[in-house]
Amino acid sequence: MLMDLSKRFRVKIFGPPFANWLSQAETQAVYRMSKVVLNETICGELNFRVFESIAEGACLVCENEDNGLDQLFEPGIDYLPTNRQDLASGISGILGDEKYRHSMSLAGWNKLAIQHQPINRAGKLVVYLQKLCDQKLNLSAQTQNRTQLKLEKAFCWRRCDSNLLCFQAEAEIKTEKLYRQ
């Protein structure tokens, strides 16, 4: 598939047998410079490339699989789902419409920044664990309260993590940069 695409588009392929593996920093730089990142999965799974490419502001094009991606991001708004038959025309359409490509990149990036950061995931985990405690374990009210306090304490600790503050600053810079493009 990639070889077929390379006949129509300027395609860079990384990793054996085509080239050496890239470091994380090199991968981020490639995604940042890319107009489109194609995510071809091995088994139709939801993988890190989805999040990494969107985090760097690339327009994500991926297979239309039943892997839950459409529950995290909106197809056609945050990323372009496609199949093998329509892949080349989908990429051509994205590359030919810069405004649409930028709006898709920005929409995906904004959704990632708002809903899929560690602080958001921690919050969802707290809610899930609280429901588990309340519904499935039939714990006493006192035990539920202690569990709630422990979960809130862990959640607050994550909120105060200095790395998250750094990410928020980077997110503001990135948003401003994407809006200027």
Short mmCIF file of N, CA and C in Angstrom, two decimals:
data_model
loop_
_atom_site.label_atom_id
_atom_site.label_comp_id
_atom_site.label_asym_id
_atom_site.label_seq_id
_atom_site.Cartn_x
_atom_site.Cartn_y
_atom_site.Cartn_z
N MET A 1 0.82 -1.19 0.00
CA MET A 1 0.00 0.00 0.00
C MET A 1 0.87 1.26 0.00
N LEU A 2 1.87 1.30 0.86
CA LEU A 2 2.73 2.48 0.93
C LEU A 2 3.51 2.68 -0.37
N MET A 3 3.91 1.61 -0.98
CA MET A 3 4.63 1.72 -2.24
C MET A 3 3.73 2.29 -3.33
N ASP A 4 2.47 1.86 -3.33
CA ASP A 4 1.51 2.41 -4.30
C ASP A 4 1.31 3.91 -4.06
N LEU A 5 1.20 4.30 -2.81
CA LEU A 5 1.03 5.72 -2.50
C LEU A 5 2.26 6.54 -2.89
N SER A 6 3.43 5.94 -2.74
CA SER A 6 4.65 6.68 -3.06
C SER A 6 4.76 6.99 -4.56
N LYS A 7 3.99 6.31 -5.37
CA LYS A 7 3.98 6.61 -6.81
C LYS A 7 3.18 7.88 -7.11
N ARG A 8 2.23 8.22 -6.22
CA ARG A 8 1.38 9.41 -6.42
C ARG A 8 1.76 10.59 -5.54
N PHE A 9 2.33 10.30 -4.36
CA PHE A 9 2.60 11.34 -3.38
C PHE A 9 4.05 11.25 -2.88
N ARG A 10 4.51 12.32 -2.29
CA ARG A 10 5.83 12.30 -1.67
C ARG A 10 5.68 11.62 -0.31
N VAL A 11 6.08 10.37 -0.23
CA VAL A 11 5.88 9.55 0.96
C VAL A 11 7.24 9.27 1.60
N LYS A 12 7.30 9.43 2.90
CA LYS A 12 8.48 9.05 3.67
C LYS A 12 8.09 7.87 4.55
N ILE A 13 8.88 6.82 4.49
CA ILE A 13 8.62 5.61 5.26
C ILE A 13 9.78 5.42 6.23
N PHE A 14 9.44 5.21 7.50
CA PHE A 14 10.46 5.03 8.52
C PHE A 14 10.31 3.67 9.17
N GLY A 15 11.43 3.07 9.50
CA GLY A 15 11.45 1.77 10.14
C GLY A 15 11.82 0.69 9.15
N PRO A 16 12.44 -0.38 9.65
CA PRO A 16 12.88 -1.47 8.78
C PRO A 16 11.72 -2.02 7.96
N PRO A 17 11.94 -2.45 6.77
CA PRO A 17 13.21 -2.55 6.06
C PRO A 17 13.57 -1.28 5.27
N PHE A 18 12.75 -0.24 5.37
CA PHE A 18 12.95 0.96 4.55
C PHE A 18 14.01 1.90 5.11
N ALA A 19 14.05 2.06 6.39
CA ALA A 19 14.98 2.98 7.05
C ALA A 19 15.10 2.58 8.51
N ASN A 20 16.00 3.24 9.21
CA ASN A 20 16.16 2.98 10.64
C ASN A 20 14.95 3.50 11.41
N TRP A 21 14.76 2.95 12.60
CA TRP A 21 13.72 3.45 13.48
C TRP A 21 14.09 4.85 13.93
N LEU A 22 13.10 5.66 14.21
CA LEU A 22 13.33 7.01 14.69
C LEU A 22 13.21 7.06 16.21
N SER A 23 13.93 7.99 16.82
CA SER A 23 13.76 8.22 18.25
C SER A 23 12.41 8.90 18.45
N GLN A 24 11.99 9.02 19.69
CA GLN A 24 10.72 9.70 19.97
C GLN A 24 10.77 11.15 19.50
N ALA A 25 11.88 11.83 19.77
CA ALA A 25 12.02 13.24 19.35
C ALA A 25 11.99 13.36 17.83
N GLU A 26 12.65 12.44 17.14
CA GLU A 26 12.65 12.46 15.67
C GLU A 26 11.24 12.18 15.12
N THR A 27 10.54 11.24 15.76
CA THR A 27 9.18 10.92 15.34
C THR A 27 8.27 12.14 15.50
N GLN A 28 8.38 12.82 16.63
CA GLN A 28 7.58 14.02 16.86
C GLN A 28 7.88 15.08 15.79
N ALA A 29 9.16 15.25 15.46
CA ALA A 29 9.53 16.25 14.45
C ALA A 29 8.95 15.89 13.08
N VAL A 30 8.99 14.61 12.74
CA VAL A 30 8.42 14.17 11.45
C VAL A 30 6.92 14.43 11.42
N TYR A 31 6.21 14.07 12.49
CA TYR A 31 4.78 14.31 12.54
C TYR A 31 4.48 15.81 12.44
N ARG A 32 5.28 16.60 13.13
CA ARG A 32 5.07 18.06 13.14
C ARG A 32 5.23 18.65 11.74
N MET A 33 6.13 18.11 10.94
CA MET A 33 6.39 18.62 9.59
C MET A 33 5.45 18.04 8.54
N SER A 34 4.74 16.98 8.90
CA SER A 34 3.92 16.26 7.93
C SER A 34 2.57 16.93 7.71
N LYS A 35 2.15 16.96 6.46
CA LYS A 35 0.80 17.43 6.16
C LYS A 35 -0.21 16.35 6.50
N VAL A 36 0.16 15.11 6.25
CA VAL A 36 -0.71 13.96 6.50
C VAL A 36 0.12 12.86 7.13
N VAL A 37 -0.44 12.20 8.13
CA VAL A 37 0.17 11.00 8.70
C VAL A 37 -0.80 9.86 8.46
N LEU A 38 -0.32 8.83 7.79
CA LEU A 38 -1.12 7.65 7.53
C LEU A 38 -0.88 6.65 8.65
N ASN A 39 -1.94 6.19 9.26
CA ASN A 39 -1.84 5.19 10.32
C ASN A 39 -2.36 3.87 9.78
N GLU A 40 -1.46 3.03 9.33
CA GLU A 40 -1.84 1.69 8.88
C GLU A 40 -1.55 0.75 10.04
N THR A 41 -2.58 0.10 10.54
CA THR A 41 -2.41 -0.78 11.70
C THR A 41 -2.05 -2.19 11.26
N ILE A 42 -1.62 -2.97 12.22
CA ILE A 42 -1.29 -4.36 11.94
C ILE A 42 -2.55 -5.22 12.02
N CYS A 43 -3.34 -5.01 13.07
CA CYS A 43 -4.53 -5.83 13.29
C CYS A 43 -5.79 -5.00 13.49
N GLY A 44 -5.80 -3.78 12.97
CA GLY A 44 -6.97 -2.92 13.14
C GLY A 44 -7.07 -2.29 14.51
N GLU A 45 -5.97 -2.29 15.25
CA GLU A 45 -5.98 -1.78 16.62
C GLU A 45 -5.92 -0.26 16.68
N LEU A 46 -6.23 0.26 17.83
CA LEU A 46 -6.07 1.68 18.12
C LEU A 46 -4.69 1.83 18.74
N ASN A 47 -3.78 2.54 18.07
CA ASN A 47 -2.40 2.58 18.54
C ASN A 47 -1.95 3.99 18.89
N PHE A 48 -0.73 4.09 19.39
CA PHE A 48 -0.19 5.38 19.83
C PHE A 48 0.01 6.36 18.69
N ARG A 49 0.23 5.87 17.48
CA ARG A 49 0.45 6.77 16.34
C ARG A 49 -0.73 7.73 16.18
N VAL A 50 -1.93 7.26 16.48
CA VAL A 50 -3.11 8.12 16.41
C VAL A 50 -2.90 9.35 17.28
N PHE A 51 -2.57 9.12 18.54
CA PHE A 51 -2.43 10.21 19.50
C PHE A 51 -1.18 11.04 19.23
N GLU A 52 -0.08 10.38 18.89
CA GLU A 52 1.18 11.09 18.65
C GLU A 52 1.07 12.03 17.45
N SER A 53 0.49 11.56 16.37
CA SER A 53 0.40 12.40 15.17
C SER A 53 -0.55 13.57 15.39
N ILE A 54 -1.68 13.32 16.03
CA ILE A 54 -2.63 14.40 16.31
C ILE A 54 -2.01 15.40 17.28
N ALA A 55 -1.26 14.91 18.27
CA ALA A 55 -0.62 15.80 19.24
C ALA A 55 0.37 16.74 18.59
N GLU A 56 0.96 16.34 17.47
CA GLU A 56 1.93 17.19 16.77
C GLU A 56 1.28 18.04 15.69
N GLY A 57 -0.04 18.00 15.59
CA GLY A 57 -0.76 18.87 14.65
C GLY A 57 -0.87 18.33 13.25
N ALA A 58 -0.58 17.04 13.06
CA ALA A 58 -0.70 16.45 11.73
C ALA A 58 -2.14 16.06 11.45
N CYS A 59 -2.48 15.98 10.19
CA CYS A 59 -3.79 15.50 9.78
C CYS A 59 -3.70 13.98 9.70
N LEU A 60 -4.50 13.30 10.48
CA LEU A 60 -4.45 11.84 10.57
C LEU A 60 -5.39 11.22 9.55
N VAL A 61 -4.86 10.27 8.78
CA VAL A 61 -5.66 9.46 7.86
C VAL A 61 -5.45 8.02 8.30
N CYS A 62 -6.55 7.30 8.53
CA CYS A 62 -6.40 5.93 9.00
C CYS A 62 -7.54 5.06 8.48
N GLU A 63 -7.31 3.77 8.61
CA GLU A 63 -8.29 2.79 8.17
C GLU A 63 -9.57 2.95 8.98
N ASN A 64 -10.66 2.69 8.33
CA ASN A 64 -11.97 2.75 8.98
C ASN A 64 -12.20 1.40 9.65
N GLU A 65 -11.74 1.29 10.89
CA GLU A 65 -11.83 0.04 11.64
C GLU A 65 -12.81 0.20 12.79
N ASP A 66 -13.28 -0.91 13.28
CA ASP A 66 -14.15 -0.92 14.46
C ASP A 66 -13.26 -1.11 15.70
N ASN A 67 -12.47 -0.07 16.02
CA ASN A 67 -11.54 -0.17 17.13
C ASN A 67 -11.77 0.89 18.21
N GLY A 68 -12.86 1.63 18.12
CA GLY A 68 -13.19 2.62 19.13
C GLY A 68 -12.67 4.01 18.84
N LEU A 69 -11.91 4.18 17.77
CA LEU A 69 -11.39 5.51 17.44
C LEU A 69 -12.52 6.51 17.24
N ASP A 70 -13.60 6.05 16.62
CA ASP A 70 -14.74 6.95 16.38
C ASP A 70 -15.48 7.34 17.66
N GLN A 71 -15.17 6.69 18.77
CA GLN A 71 -15.72 7.09 20.06
C GLN A 71 -14.84 8.14 20.75
N LEU A 72 -13.59 8.24 20.33
CA LEU A 72 -12.65 9.20 20.91
C LEU A 72 -12.54 10.47 20.07
N PHE A 73 -12.59 10.30 18.75
CA PHE A 73 -12.47 11.41 17.81
C PHE A 73 -13.58 11.29 16.78
N GLU A 74 -13.98 12.42 16.22
CA GLU A 74 -15.08 12.42 15.26
C GLU A 74 -14.57 12.22 13.83
N PRO A 75 -15.01 11.13 13.18
CA PRO A 75 -14.58 10.86 11.81
C PRO A 75 -14.96 12.01 10.88
N GLY A 76 -14.04 12.39 10.01
CA GLY A 76 -14.30 13.46 9.05
C GLY A 76 -14.14 14.85 9.63
N ILE A 77 -14.06 14.96 10.94
CA ILE A 77 -13.87 16.25 11.61
C ILE A 77 -12.48 16.29 12.25
N ASP A 78 -12.15 15.25 13.04
CA ASP A 78 -10.87 15.19 13.75
C ASP A 78 -9.83 14.36 13.01
N TYR A 79 -10.26 13.49 12.15
CA TYR A 79 -9.37 12.63 11.36
C TYR A 79 -10.14 12.14 10.14
N LEU A 80 -9.42 11.60 9.17
CA LEU A 80 -10.07 11.09 7.96
C LEU A 80 -10.02 9.56 7.97
N PRO A 81 -11.19 8.92 8.15
CA PRO A 81 -11.22 7.46 8.04
C PRO A 81 -11.35 7.08 6.57
N THR A 82 -10.70 6.01 6.19
CA THR A 82 -10.77 5.60 4.79
C THR A 82 -10.56 4.09 4.70
N ASN A 83 -10.66 3.58 3.49
CA ASN A 83 -10.35 2.17 3.23
C ASN A 83 -9.30 2.12 2.12
N ARG A 84 -8.80 0.95 1.84
CA ARG A 84 -7.73 0.83 0.83
C ARG A 84 -8.15 1.36 -0.54
N GLN A 85 -9.41 1.12 -0.92
CA GLN A 85 -9.87 1.54 -2.23
C GLN A 85 -9.92 3.06 -2.36
N ASP A 86 -10.28 3.74 -1.30
CA ASP A 86 -10.45 5.20 -1.34
C ASP A 86 -9.27 5.97 -0.73
N LEU A 87 -8.22 5.27 -0.34
CA LEU A 87 -7.12 5.91 0.36
C LEU A 87 -6.45 7.00 -0.48
N ALA A 88 -6.08 6.68 -1.70
CA ALA A 88 -5.38 7.66 -2.54
C ALA A 88 -6.26 8.88 -2.81
N SER A 89 -7.52 8.67 -3.10
CA SER A 89 -8.39 9.82 -3.37
C SER A 89 -8.65 10.62 -2.09
N GLY A 90 -8.73 9.95 -0.95
CA GLY A 90 -8.89 10.65 0.33
C GLY A 90 -7.69 11.52 0.65
N ILE A 91 -6.50 10.99 0.45
CA ILE A 91 -5.27 11.76 0.69
C ILE A 91 -5.18 12.90 -0.30
N SER A 92 -5.50 12.63 -1.55
CA SER A 92 -5.48 13.68 -2.57
C SER A 92 -6.44 14.82 -2.20
N GLY A 93 -7.62 14.46 -1.71
CA GLY A 93 -8.59 15.47 -1.30
C GLY A 93 -8.09 16.31 -0.14
N ILE A 94 -7.48 15.66 0.84
CA ILE A 94 -6.94 16.37 2.01
C ILE A 94 -5.79 17.29 1.59
N LEU A 95 -4.91 16.79 0.75
CA LEU A 95 -3.77 17.60 0.32
C LEU A 95 -4.21 18.75 -0.59
N GLY A 96 -5.31 18.55 -1.29
CA GLY A 96 -5.81 19.59 -2.21
C GLY A 96 -6.64 20.67 -1.54
N ASP A 97 -7.03 20.45 -0.30
CA ASP A 97 -7.86 21.43 0.40
C ASP A 97 -7.17 21.80 1.72
N GLU A 98 -6.30 22.78 1.62
CA GLU A 98 -5.48 23.18 2.77
C GLU A 98 -6.33 23.64 3.96
N LYS A 99 -7.40 24.37 3.68
CA LYS A 99 -8.26 24.87 4.75
C LYS A 99 -8.90 23.70 5.51
N TYR A 100 -9.41 22.72 4.78
CA TYR A 100 -10.02 21.54 5.40
C TYR A 100 -8.97 20.76 6.20
N ARG A 101 -7.79 20.59 5.61
CA ARG A 101 -6.71 19.86 6.28
C ARG A 101 -6.33 20.55 7.59
N HIS A 102 -6.18 21.87 7.56
CA HIS A 102 -5.83 22.60 8.78
C HIS A 102 -6.95 22.53 9.81
N SER A 103 -8.20 22.63 9.35
CA SER A 103 -9.31 22.58 10.31
C SER A 103 -9.40 21.19 10.94
N MET A 104 -9.14 20.14 10.16
CA MET A 104 -9.16 18.78 10.70
C MET A 104 -8.01 18.59 11.69
N SER A 105 -6.83 19.08 11.34
CA SER A 105 -5.68 18.97 12.24
C SER A 105 -5.96 19.69 13.55
N LEU A 106 -6.50 20.88 13.45
CA LEU A 106 -6.78 21.68 14.64
C LEU A 106 -7.90 21.06 15.48
N ALA A 107 -8.94 20.55 14.82
CA ALA A 107 -10.04 19.92 15.55
C ALA A 107 -9.55 18.69 16.32
N GLY A 108 -8.75 17.88 15.67
CA GLY A 108 -8.20 16.70 16.34
C GLY A 108 -7.30 17.08 17.50
N TRP A 109 -6.45 18.09 17.25
CA TRP A 109 -5.53 18.54 18.29
C TRP A 109 -6.29 19.11 19.48
N ASN A 110 -7.30 19.92 19.21
CA ASN A 110 -8.10 20.49 20.31
C ASN A 110 -8.80 19.41 21.12
N LYS A 111 -9.37 18.42 20.43
CA LYS A 111 -10.04 17.34 21.16
C LYS A 111 -9.04 16.56 22.00
N LEU A 112 -7.86 16.31 21.45
CA LEU A 112 -6.82 15.62 22.21
C LEU A 112 -6.42 16.45 23.43
N ALA A 113 -6.22 17.74 23.25
CA ALA A 113 -5.79 18.62 24.34
C ALA A 113 -6.86 18.73 25.43
N ILE A 114 -8.12 18.69 25.03
CA ILE A 114 -9.21 18.89 25.99
C ILE A 114 -9.63 17.58 26.66
N GLN A 115 -9.68 16.50 25.90
CA GLN A 115 -10.28 15.27 26.43
C GLN A 115 -9.33 14.12 26.69
N HIS A 116 -8.15 14.13 26.11
CA HIS A 116 -7.33 12.92 26.16
C HIS A 116 -5.96 13.11 26.80
N GLN A 117 -5.85 14.06 27.72
CA GLN A 117 -4.60 14.24 28.45
C GLN A 117 -4.66 13.45 29.75
N PRO A 118 -3.52 13.22 30.38
CA PRO A 118 -3.51 12.43 31.62
C PRO A 118 -4.50 12.94 32.67
N ILE A 119 -4.63 14.24 32.80
CA ILE A 119 -5.53 14.79 33.81
C ILE A 119 -6.98 14.40 33.51
N ASN A 120 -7.35 14.41 32.22
CA ASN A 120 -8.70 14.02 31.84
C ASN A 120 -8.93 12.53 32.04
N ARG A 121 -7.94 11.76 31.66
CA ARG A 121 -8.05 10.31 31.82
C ARG A 121 -8.11 9.94 33.30
N ALA A 122 -7.32 10.63 34.12
CA ALA A 122 -7.35 10.38 35.56
C ALA A 122 -8.74 10.69 36.11
N GLY A 123 -9.31 11.79 35.66
CA GLY A 123 -10.66 12.14 36.12
C GLY A 123 -11.68 11.10 35.74
N LYS A 124 -11.59 10.58 34.51
CA LYS A 124 -12.53 9.53 34.07
C LYS A 124 -12.31 8.25 34.87
N LEU A 125 -11.05 7.98 35.19
CA LEU A 125 -10.74 6.80 35.99
C LEU A 125 -11.33 6.93 37.39
N VAL A 126 -11.23 8.11 37.97
CA VAL A 126 -11.81 8.35 39.30
C VAL A 126 -13.31 8.11 39.25
N VAL A 127 -13.98 8.65 38.25
CA VAL A 127 -15.44 8.46 38.14
C VAL A 127 -15.76 6.97 37.97
N TYR A 128 -15.00 6.30 37.10
CA TYR A 128 -15.24 4.87 36.87
C TYR A 128 -15.03 4.07 38.16
N LEU A 129 -13.94 4.33 38.85
CA LEU A 129 -13.65 3.59 40.08
C LEU A 129 -14.70 3.88 41.16
N GLN A 130 -15.15 5.12 41.19
CA GLN A 130 -16.19 5.46 42.17
C GLN A 130 -17.48 4.69 41.87
N LYS A 131 -17.84 4.62 40.60
CA LYS A 131 -19.04 3.86 40.22
C LYS A 131 -18.86 2.39 40.57
N LEU A 132 -17.66 1.88 40.31
CA LEU A 132 -17.37 0.49 40.63
C LEU A 132 -17.53 0.25 42.12
N CYS A 133 -17.01 1.17 42.90
CA CYS A 133 -17.15 1.05 44.36
C CYS A 133 -18.60 1.12 44.78
N ASP A 134 -19.34 2.04 44.22
CA ASP A 134 -20.73 2.24 44.61
C ASP A 134 -21.64 1.11 44.16
N GLN A 135 -21.47 0.65 42.94
CA GLN A 135 -22.42 -0.28 42.35
C GLN A 135 -22.06 -1.75 42.53
N LYS A 136 -20.83 -2.10 42.26
CA LYS A 136 -20.48 -3.51 42.18
C LYS A 136 -20.00 -4.10 43.49
N LEU A 137 -19.34 -3.29 44.29
CA LEU A 137 -18.74 -3.84 45.50
C LEU A 137 -19.65 -3.77 46.71
N ASN A 138 -20.72 -3.00 46.62
CA ASN A 138 -21.66 -2.84 47.73
C ASN A 138 -20.93 -2.52 49.04
N LEU A 139 -20.04 -1.56 48.98
CA LEU A 139 -19.28 -1.18 50.17
C LEU A 139 -20.14 -0.34 51.10
N SER A 140 -19.77 -0.33 52.35
CA SER A 140 -20.48 0.51 53.32
C SER A 140 -20.25 1.97 52.97
N ALA A 141 -21.11 2.86 53.45
CA ALA A 141 -20.98 4.29 53.19
C ALA A 141 -19.65 4.81 53.69
N GLN A 142 -19.19 4.32 54.84
CA GLN A 142 -17.91 4.78 55.39
C GLN A 142 -16.75 4.37 54.47
N THR A 143 -16.77 3.16 54.00
CA THR A 143 -15.71 2.67 53.10
C THR A 143 -15.77 3.43 51.77
N GLN A 144 -16.98 3.70 51.29
CA GLN A 144 -17.11 4.48 50.06
C GLN A 144 -16.51 5.87 50.22
N ASN A 145 -16.77 6.50 51.36
CA ASN A 145 -16.22 7.84 51.61
C ASN A 145 -14.71 7.82 51.67
N ARG A 146 -14.14 6.81 52.35
CA ARG A 146 -12.67 6.70 52.42
C ARG A 146 -12.09 6.48 51.03
N THR A 147 -12.73 5.62 50.25
CA THR A 147 -12.27 5.36 48.88
C THR A 147 -12.35 6.63 48.04
N GLN A 148 -13.45 7.35 48.18
CA GLN A 148 -13.62 8.62 47.45
C GLN A 148 -12.50 9.59 47.80
N LEU A 149 -12.19 9.72 49.08
CA LEU A 149 -11.12 10.64 49.50
C LEU A 149 -9.77 10.23 48.94
N LYS A 150 -9.49 8.93 48.95
CA LYS A 150 -8.22 8.45 48.40
C LYS A 150 -8.14 8.72 46.90
N LEU A 151 -9.24 8.49 46.20
CA LEU A 151 -9.26 8.75 44.76
C LEU A 151 -9.10 10.24 44.48
N GLU A 152 -9.78 11.08 45.23
CA GLU A 152 -9.66 12.52 45.03
C GLU A 152 -8.25 13.01 45.33
N LYS A 153 -7.64 12.43 46.37
CA LYS A 153 -6.27 12.81 46.72
C LYS A 153 -5.32 12.43 45.58
N ALA A 154 -5.47 11.24 45.04
CA ALA A 154 -4.62 10.82 43.92
C ALA A 154 -4.86 11.70 42.71
N PHE A 155 -6.11 12.02 42.46
CA PHE A 155 -6.46 12.86 41.33
C PHE A 155 -5.85 14.25 41.48
N CYS A 156 -5.95 14.85 42.68
CA CYS A 156 -5.39 16.18 42.92
C CYS A 156 -3.88 16.15 42.78
N TRP A 157 -3.25 15.08 43.21
CA TRP A 157 -1.80 14.97 43.06
C TRP A 157 -1.42 15.04 41.59
N ARG A 158 -2.16 14.34 40.73
CA ARG A 158 -1.88 14.36 39.29
C ARG A 158 -2.12 15.76 38.72
N ARG A 159 -3.15 16.45 39.22
CA ARG A 159 -3.45 17.79 38.73
C ARG A 159 -2.33 18.76 39.04
N CYS A 160 -1.62 18.53 40.13
CA CYS A 160 -0.56 19.44 40.54
C CYS A 160 0.79 19.06 39.97
N ASP A 161 0.85 17.99 39.21
CA ASP A 161 2.10 17.54 38.63
C ASP A 161 2.66 18.62 37.71
N SER A 162 3.92 18.98 37.90
CA SER A 162 4.52 20.07 37.13
C SER A 162 4.57 19.75 35.64
N ASN A 163 4.65 18.49 35.26
CA ASN A 163 4.67 18.14 33.85
C ASN A 163 3.37 18.54 33.16
N LEU A 164 2.26 18.45 33.87
CA LEU A 164 0.99 18.84 33.28
C LEU A 164 0.96 20.35 33.05
N LEU A 165 1.54 21.10 33.97
CA LEU A 165 1.59 22.54 33.78
C LEU A 165 2.41 22.88 32.55
N CYS A 166 3.51 22.16 32.34
CA CYS A 166 4.33 22.37 31.14
C CYS A 166 3.51 22.06 29.90
N PHE A 167 2.74 20.96 29.93
CA PHE A 167 1.95 20.61 28.77
C PHE A 167 0.93 21.70 28.48
N GLN A 168 0.29 22.24 29.52
CA GLN A 168 -0.71 23.27 29.30
C GLN A 168 -0.09 24.48 28.62
N ALA A 169 1.12 24.86 29.02
CA ALA A 169 1.80 25.99 28.38
C ALA A 169 2.09 25.66 26.92
N GLU A 170 2.57 24.44 26.65
CA GLU A 170 2.83 24.03 25.28
C GLU A 170 1.53 24.03 24.47
N ALA A 171 0.43 23.59 25.09
CA ALA A 171 -0.85 23.53 24.40
C ALA A 171 -1.28 24.93 23.97
N GLU A 172 -1.10 25.91 24.82
CA GLU A 172 -1.49 27.27 24.47
C GLU A 172 -0.65 27.79 23.31
N ILE A 173 0.64 27.50 23.32
CA ILE A 173 1.52 27.92 22.22
C ILE A 173 1.11 27.22 20.93
N LYS A 174 0.86 25.91 21.01
CA LYS A 174 0.50 25.14 19.84
C LYS A 174 -0.82 25.63 19.23
N THR A 175 -1.81 25.91 20.08
CA THR A 175 -3.09 26.40 19.59
C THR A 175 -2.89 27.70 18.85
N GLU A 176 -2.13 28.59 19.44
CA GLU A 176 -1.88 29.89 18.82
C GLU A 176 -1.18 29.71 17.47
N LYS A 177 -0.21 28.81 17.41
CA LYS A 177 0.53 28.54 16.17
C LYS A 177 -0.40 28.00 15.09
N LEU A 178 -1.27 27.03 15.45
CA LEU A 178 -2.18 26.45 14.46
C LEU A 178 -3.18 27.46 13.96
N TYR A 179 -3.65 28.35 14.82
CA TYR A 179 -4.61 29.35 14.38
C TYR A 179 -3.98 30.33 13.40
N ARG A 180 -2.67 30.58 13.54
CA ARG A 180 -2.00 31.52 12.63
C ARG A 180 -1.79 30.92 11.24
N GLN A 181 -1.80 29.59 11.13
CA GLN A 181 -1.50 28.95 9.83
C GLN A 181 -2.61 29.09 8.85
#
